[in-house]
mmCIF file of C-alpha atoms and ligand atoms in Angstrom:
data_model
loop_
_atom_site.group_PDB
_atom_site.id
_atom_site.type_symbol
_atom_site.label_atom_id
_atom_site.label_comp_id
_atom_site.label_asym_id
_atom_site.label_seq_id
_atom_site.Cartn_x
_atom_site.Cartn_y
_atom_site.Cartn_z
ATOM 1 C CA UNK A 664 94.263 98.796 108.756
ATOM 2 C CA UNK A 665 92.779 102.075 109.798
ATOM 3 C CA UNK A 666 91.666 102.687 113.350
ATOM 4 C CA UNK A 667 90.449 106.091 114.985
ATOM 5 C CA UNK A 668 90.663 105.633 118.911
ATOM 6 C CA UNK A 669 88.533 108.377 120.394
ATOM 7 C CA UNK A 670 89.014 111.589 117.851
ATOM 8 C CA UNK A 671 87.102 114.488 118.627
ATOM 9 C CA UNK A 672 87.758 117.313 115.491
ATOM 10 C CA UNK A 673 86.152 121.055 115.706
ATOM 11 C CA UNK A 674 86.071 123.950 113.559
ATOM 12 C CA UNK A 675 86.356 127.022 115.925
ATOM 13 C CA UNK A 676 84.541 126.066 118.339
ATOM 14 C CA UNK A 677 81.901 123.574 116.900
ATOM 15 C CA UNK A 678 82.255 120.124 117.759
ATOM 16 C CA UNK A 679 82.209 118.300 114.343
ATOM 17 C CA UNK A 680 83.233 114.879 115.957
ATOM 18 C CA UNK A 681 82.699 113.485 119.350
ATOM 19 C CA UNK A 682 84.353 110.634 120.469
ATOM 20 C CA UNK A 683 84.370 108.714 117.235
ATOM 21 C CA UNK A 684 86.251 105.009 117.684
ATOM 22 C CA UNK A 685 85.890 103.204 113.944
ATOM 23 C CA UNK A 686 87.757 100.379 112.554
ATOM 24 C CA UNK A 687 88.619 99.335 108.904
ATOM 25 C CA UNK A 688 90.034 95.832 108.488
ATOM 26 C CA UNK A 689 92.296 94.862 105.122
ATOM 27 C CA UNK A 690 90.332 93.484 102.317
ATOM 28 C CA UNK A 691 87.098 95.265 103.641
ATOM 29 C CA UNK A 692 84.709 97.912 102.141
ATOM 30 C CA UNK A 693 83.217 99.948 105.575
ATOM 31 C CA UNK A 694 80.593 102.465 104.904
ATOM 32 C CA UNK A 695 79.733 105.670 106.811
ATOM 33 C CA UNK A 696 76.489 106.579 106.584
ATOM 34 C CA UNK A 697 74.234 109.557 108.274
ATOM 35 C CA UNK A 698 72.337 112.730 108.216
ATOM 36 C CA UNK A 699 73.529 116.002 106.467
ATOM 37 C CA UNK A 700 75.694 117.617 108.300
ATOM 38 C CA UNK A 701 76.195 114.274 110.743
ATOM 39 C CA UNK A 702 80.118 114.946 110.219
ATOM 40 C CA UNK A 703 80.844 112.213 107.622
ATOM 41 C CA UNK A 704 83.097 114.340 105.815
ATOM 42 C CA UNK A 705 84.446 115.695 108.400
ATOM 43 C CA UNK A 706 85.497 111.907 109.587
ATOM 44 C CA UNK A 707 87.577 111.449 106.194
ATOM 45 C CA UNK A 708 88.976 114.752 106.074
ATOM 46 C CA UNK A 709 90.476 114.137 109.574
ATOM 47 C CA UNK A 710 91.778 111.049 108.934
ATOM 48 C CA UNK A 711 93.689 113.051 105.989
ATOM 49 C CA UNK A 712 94.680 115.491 108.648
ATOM 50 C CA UNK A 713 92.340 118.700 107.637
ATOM 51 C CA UNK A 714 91.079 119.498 110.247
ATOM 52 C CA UNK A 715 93.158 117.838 112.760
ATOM 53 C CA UNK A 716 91.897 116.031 115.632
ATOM 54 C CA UNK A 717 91.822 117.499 118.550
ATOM 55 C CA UNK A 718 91.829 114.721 120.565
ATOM 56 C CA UNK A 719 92.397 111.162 120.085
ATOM 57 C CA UNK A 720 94.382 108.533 117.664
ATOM 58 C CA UNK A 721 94.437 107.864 114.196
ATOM 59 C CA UNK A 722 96.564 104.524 113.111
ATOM 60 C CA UNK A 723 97.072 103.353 109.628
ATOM 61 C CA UNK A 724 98.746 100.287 109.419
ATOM 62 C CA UNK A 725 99.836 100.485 113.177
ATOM 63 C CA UNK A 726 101.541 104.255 112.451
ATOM 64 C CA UNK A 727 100.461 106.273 114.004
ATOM 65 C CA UNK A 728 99.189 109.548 111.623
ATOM 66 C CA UNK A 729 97.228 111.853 114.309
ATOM 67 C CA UNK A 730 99.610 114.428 113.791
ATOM 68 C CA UNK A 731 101.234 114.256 110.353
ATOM 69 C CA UNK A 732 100.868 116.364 107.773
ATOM 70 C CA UNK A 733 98.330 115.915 104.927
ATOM 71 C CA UNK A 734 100.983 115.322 101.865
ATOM 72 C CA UNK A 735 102.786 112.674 104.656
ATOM 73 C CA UNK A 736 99.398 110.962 104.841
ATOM 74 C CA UNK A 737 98.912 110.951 101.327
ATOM 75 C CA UNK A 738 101.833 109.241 100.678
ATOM 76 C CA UNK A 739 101.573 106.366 103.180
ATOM 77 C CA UNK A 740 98.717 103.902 101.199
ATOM 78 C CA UNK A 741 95.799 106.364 101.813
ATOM 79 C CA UNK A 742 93.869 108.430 98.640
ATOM 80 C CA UNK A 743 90.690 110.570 98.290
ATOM 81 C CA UNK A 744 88.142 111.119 96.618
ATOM 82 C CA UNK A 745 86.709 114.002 97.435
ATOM 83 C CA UNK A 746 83.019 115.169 97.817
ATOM 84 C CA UNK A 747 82.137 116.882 94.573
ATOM 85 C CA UNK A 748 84.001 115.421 92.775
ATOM 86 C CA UNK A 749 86.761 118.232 91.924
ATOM 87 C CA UNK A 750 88.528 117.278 89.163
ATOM 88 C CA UNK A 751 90.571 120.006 87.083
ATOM 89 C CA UNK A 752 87.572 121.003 84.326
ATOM 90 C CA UNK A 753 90.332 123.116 81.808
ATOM 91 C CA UNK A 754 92.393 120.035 81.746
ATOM 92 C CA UNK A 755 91.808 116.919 80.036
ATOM 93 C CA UNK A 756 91.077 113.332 81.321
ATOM 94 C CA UNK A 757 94.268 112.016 80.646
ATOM 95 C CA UNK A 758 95.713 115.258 82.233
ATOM 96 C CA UNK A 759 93.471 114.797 85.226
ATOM 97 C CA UNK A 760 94.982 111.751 85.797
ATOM 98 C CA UNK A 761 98.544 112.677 85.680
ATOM 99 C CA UNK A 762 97.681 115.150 88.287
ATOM 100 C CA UNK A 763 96.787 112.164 90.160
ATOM 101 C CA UNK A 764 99.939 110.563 90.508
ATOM 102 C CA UNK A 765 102.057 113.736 91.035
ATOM 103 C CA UNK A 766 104.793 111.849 92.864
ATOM 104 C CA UNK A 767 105.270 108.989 90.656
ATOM 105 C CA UNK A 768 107.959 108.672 87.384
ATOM 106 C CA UNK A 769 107.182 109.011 84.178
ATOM 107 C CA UNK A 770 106.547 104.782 83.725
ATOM 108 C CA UNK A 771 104.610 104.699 86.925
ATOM 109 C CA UNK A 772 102.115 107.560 85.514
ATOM 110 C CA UNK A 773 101.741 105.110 82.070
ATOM 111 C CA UNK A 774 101.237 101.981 84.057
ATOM 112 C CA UNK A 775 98.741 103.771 86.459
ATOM 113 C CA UNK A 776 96.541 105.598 83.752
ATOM 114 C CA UNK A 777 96.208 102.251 81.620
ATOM 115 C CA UNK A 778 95.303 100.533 84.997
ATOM 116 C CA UNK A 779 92.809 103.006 85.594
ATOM 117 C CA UNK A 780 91.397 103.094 81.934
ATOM 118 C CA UNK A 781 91.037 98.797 82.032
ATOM 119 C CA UNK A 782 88.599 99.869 85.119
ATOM 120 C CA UNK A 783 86.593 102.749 83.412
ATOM 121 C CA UNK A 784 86.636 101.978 79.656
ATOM 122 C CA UNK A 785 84.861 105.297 79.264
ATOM 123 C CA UNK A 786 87.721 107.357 80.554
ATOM 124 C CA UNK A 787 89.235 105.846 78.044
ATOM 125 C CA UNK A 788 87.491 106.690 75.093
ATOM 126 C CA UNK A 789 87.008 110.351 76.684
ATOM 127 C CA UNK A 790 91.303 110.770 77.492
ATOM 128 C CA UNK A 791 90.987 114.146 75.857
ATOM 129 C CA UNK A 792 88.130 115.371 76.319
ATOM 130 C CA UNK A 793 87.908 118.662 79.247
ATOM 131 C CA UNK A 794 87.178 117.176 82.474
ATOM 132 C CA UNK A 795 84.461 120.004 82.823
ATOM 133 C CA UNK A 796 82.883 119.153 79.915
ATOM 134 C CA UNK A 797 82.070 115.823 80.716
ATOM 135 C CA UNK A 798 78.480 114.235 82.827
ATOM 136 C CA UNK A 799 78.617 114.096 86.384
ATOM 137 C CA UNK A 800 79.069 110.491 86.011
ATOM 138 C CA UNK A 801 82.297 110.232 84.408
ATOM 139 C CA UNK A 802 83.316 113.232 86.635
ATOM 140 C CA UNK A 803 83.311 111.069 89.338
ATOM 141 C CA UNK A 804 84.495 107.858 87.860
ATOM 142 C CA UNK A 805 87.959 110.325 86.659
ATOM 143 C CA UNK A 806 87.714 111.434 90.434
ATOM 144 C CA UNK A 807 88.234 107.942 91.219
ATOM 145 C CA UNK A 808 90.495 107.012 89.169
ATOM 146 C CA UNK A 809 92.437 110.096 89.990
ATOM 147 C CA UNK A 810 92.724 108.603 93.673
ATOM 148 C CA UNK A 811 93.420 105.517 92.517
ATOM 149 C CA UNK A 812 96.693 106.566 90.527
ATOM 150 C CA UNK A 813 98.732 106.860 93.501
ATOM 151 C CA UNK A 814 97.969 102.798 94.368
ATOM 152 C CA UNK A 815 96.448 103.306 97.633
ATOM 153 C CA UNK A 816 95.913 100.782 99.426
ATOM 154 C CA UNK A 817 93.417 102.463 101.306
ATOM 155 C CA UNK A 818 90.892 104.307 99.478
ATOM 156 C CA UNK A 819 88.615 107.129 101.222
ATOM 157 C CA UNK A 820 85.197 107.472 98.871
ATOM 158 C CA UNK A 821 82.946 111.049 99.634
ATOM 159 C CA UNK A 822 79.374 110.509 98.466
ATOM 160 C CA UNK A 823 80.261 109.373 95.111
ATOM 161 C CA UNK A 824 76.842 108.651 94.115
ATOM 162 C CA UNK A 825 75.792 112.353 95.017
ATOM 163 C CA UNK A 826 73.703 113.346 92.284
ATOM 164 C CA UNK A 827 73.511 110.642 89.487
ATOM 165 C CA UNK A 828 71.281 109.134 88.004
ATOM 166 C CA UNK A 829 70.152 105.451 88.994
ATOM 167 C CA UNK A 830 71.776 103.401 86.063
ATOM 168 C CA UNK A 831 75.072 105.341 86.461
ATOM 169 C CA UNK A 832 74.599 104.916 90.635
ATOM 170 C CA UNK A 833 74.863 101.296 89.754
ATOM 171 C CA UNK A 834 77.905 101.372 87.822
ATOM 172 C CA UNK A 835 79.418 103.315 90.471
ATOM 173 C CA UNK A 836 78.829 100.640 93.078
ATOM 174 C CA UNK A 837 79.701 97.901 90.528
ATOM 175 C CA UNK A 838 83.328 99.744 90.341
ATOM 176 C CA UNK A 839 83.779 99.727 94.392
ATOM 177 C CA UNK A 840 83.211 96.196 94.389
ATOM 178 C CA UNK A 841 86.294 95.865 91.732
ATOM 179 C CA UNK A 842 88.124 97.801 93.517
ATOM 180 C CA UNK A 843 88.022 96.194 96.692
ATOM 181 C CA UNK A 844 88.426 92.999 94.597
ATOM 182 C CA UNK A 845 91.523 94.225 93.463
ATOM 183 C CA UNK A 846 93.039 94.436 96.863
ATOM 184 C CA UNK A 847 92.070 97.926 97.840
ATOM 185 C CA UNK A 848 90.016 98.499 101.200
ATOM 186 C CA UNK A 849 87.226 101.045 100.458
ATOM 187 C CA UNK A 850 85.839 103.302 103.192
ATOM 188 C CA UNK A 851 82.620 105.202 101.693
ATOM 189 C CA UNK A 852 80.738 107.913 102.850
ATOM 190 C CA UNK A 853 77.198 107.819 101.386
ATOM 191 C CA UNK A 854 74.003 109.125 101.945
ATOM 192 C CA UNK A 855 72.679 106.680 99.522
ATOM 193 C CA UNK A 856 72.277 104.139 102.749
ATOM 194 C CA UNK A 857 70.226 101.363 101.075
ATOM 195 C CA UNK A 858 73.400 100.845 98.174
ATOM 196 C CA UNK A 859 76.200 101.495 100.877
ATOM 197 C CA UNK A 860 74.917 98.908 103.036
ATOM 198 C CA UNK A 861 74.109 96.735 100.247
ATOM 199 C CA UNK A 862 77.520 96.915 99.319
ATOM 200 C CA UNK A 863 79.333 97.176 102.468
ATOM 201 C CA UNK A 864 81.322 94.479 104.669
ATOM 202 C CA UNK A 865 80.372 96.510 107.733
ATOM 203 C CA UNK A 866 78.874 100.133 108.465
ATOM 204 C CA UNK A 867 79.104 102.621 110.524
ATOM 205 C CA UNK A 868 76.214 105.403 111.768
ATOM 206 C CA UNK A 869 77.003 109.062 112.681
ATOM 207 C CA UNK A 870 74.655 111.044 114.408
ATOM 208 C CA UNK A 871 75.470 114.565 115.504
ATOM 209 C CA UNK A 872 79.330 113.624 115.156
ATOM 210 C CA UNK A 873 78.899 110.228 117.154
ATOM 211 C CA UNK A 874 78.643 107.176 116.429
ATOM 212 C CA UNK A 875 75.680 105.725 117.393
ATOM 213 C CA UNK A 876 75.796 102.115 115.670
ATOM 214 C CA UNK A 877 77.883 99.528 114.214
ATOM 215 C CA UNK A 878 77.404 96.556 112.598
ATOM 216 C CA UNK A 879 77.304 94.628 109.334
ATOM 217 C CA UNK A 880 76.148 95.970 106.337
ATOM 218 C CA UNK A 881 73.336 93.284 106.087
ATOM 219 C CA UNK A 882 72.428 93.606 109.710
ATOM 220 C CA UNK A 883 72.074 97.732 109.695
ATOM 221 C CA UNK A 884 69.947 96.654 106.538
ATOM 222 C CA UNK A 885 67.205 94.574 108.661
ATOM 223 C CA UNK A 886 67.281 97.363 111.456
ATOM 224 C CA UNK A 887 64.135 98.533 111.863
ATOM 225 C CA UNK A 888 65.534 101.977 113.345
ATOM 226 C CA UNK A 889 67.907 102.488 110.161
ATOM 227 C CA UNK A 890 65.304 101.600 108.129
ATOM 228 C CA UNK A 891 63.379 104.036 109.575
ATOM 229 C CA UNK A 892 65.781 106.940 110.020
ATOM 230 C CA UNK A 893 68.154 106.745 106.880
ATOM 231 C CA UNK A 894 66.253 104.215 104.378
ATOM 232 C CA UNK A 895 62.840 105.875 104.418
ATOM 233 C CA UNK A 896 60.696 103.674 106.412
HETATM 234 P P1 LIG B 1610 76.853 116.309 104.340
HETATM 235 O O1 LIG B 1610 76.271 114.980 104.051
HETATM 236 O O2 LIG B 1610 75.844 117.413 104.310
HETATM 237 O O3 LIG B 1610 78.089 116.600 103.560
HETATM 238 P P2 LIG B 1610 78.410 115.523 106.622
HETATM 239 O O4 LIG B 1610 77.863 114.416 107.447
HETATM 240 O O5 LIG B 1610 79.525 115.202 105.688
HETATM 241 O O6 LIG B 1610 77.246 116.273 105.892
HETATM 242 P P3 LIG B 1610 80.189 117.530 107.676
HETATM 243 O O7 LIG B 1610 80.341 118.228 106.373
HETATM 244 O O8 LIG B 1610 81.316 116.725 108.165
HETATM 245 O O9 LIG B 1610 78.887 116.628 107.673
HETATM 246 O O10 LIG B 1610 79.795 118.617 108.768
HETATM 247 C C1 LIG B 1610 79.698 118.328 110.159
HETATM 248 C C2 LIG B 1610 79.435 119.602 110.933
HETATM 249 O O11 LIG B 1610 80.570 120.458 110.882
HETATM 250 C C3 LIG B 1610 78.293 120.446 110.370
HETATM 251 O O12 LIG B 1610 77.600 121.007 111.455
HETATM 252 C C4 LIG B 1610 78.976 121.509 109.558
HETATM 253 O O13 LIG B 1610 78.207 122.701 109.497
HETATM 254 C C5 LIG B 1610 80.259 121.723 110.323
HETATM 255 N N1 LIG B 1610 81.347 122.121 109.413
HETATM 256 C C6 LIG B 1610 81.817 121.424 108.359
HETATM 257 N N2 LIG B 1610 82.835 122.090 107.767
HETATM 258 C C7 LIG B 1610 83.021 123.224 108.466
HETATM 259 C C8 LIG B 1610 83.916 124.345 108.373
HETATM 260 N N3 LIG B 1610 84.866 124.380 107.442
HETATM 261 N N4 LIG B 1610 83.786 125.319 109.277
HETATM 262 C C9 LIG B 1610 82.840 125.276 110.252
HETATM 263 N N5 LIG B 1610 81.968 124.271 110.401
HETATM 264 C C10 LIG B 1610 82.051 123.246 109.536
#
């Protein structure tokens, strides 16, 4: 569904990504996990074409996106949700969410935000509160749902779990897991490594904007190396 063939991305001259080849098949959630400052973000914000690659292929769906323009990409199947979570904090939930699906009709934007709402209850109840007013919990579950009004079918997930506390972490998880269930591939960038993999078809590890390892999640698990390195000892 998504393949990157080789990309190599800098800013200036700083090599963010080197040579980074990763797959994501239909139907799977693939997790990215690494150091700070490994390039993670930098992976998703390329496929989204900011920054561009340099060098390299990026195919969704067999098209090939390299070189198109972030609102082109956006509009293909592909959503974000991007690290810290930046929702609008002056406008509402519900208003949030309309944001989200900027470039559908009025009936589209209904069916999406009560689509959303059936998958965070709590949005629900909050639909006019302030985005900024609300935990960093429910932040992220609106930044989610955000994404998720424009139906991806492809949805790009930056450290959602950054910050929050363990019972909310869960609930997080619990939603990627519905997601995916209801037909939408997940690719999530987390340093939370022992959940990602826990949750994750397959996983990826960056080191120093390479890939150094690949596997499934359950396998990367057992490593003795990741274990080591990313899920402390
Ligand atoms: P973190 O978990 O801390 O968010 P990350 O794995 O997502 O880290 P990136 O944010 O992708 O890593 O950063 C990869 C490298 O690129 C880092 O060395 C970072 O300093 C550099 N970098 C990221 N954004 C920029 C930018 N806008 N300009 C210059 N360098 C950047």
């Amino acid at each position: 569904m998504l393949k990157l063939e080789g990309v190599h991305t800098y800013y200036g001259a700083i090599q963010a990504l080197d040579d980074v080849s990763v797959e994501v098949n239909q139907g799977e959630i693939v997790t990215l996990i690494g150091a700070n400052g490994a390039g993670k973000t930098t992976l998703l914000m390329t496929v989204c074409g900011s920054p561009r690659a340099k060098q390299g292929r990026i195919l969704f769906e067999g098209e090939d996106i390299t070189n198109k323009q972030t609102h082109h990409i956006m509009r293909s199947g592909i959503a974000i949700s991007p690290e810290g979570r930046r929702v609008f904090p002056d406008l509402t939930v519900a208003e949030n969410l309309k944001m989200g699906g900027f470039f559908a009709n009025r009936e589209e934007i209904e069916r999406g935000i009560d689509h959303v709402y059936s998958l965070f209850p709590r949005l629900k109840e909050r639909a006019n509160q302030r985005a900024g007013t609300m935990s960093g919990g429910e932040q992220q579950m609106l930044a989610i749902g955000r994404a998720l009004m424009t139906k991806p079918r492809l949805l790009l997930l930056d450290e959602p779990t950054l910050g929050l506390a363990p019972l909310i972490i869960a609930q997080i998880f619990d939603i990627i897991r519905t997601v995916r269930d209801e037909g939408i591939t997940v690719f999530l960038v987390e340093q939370n490594a022992n959940k990602a993999l826990q949750v994750a078809d397959r996983g990826y590890v960056l080191e120093n904007g390479k890939v150094v390892m690949a596997d499934t999640g359950a396998n990367l698990l057992a490593n003795s190396d990741i274990r080591k390195a990313y899920l402390g000892g």
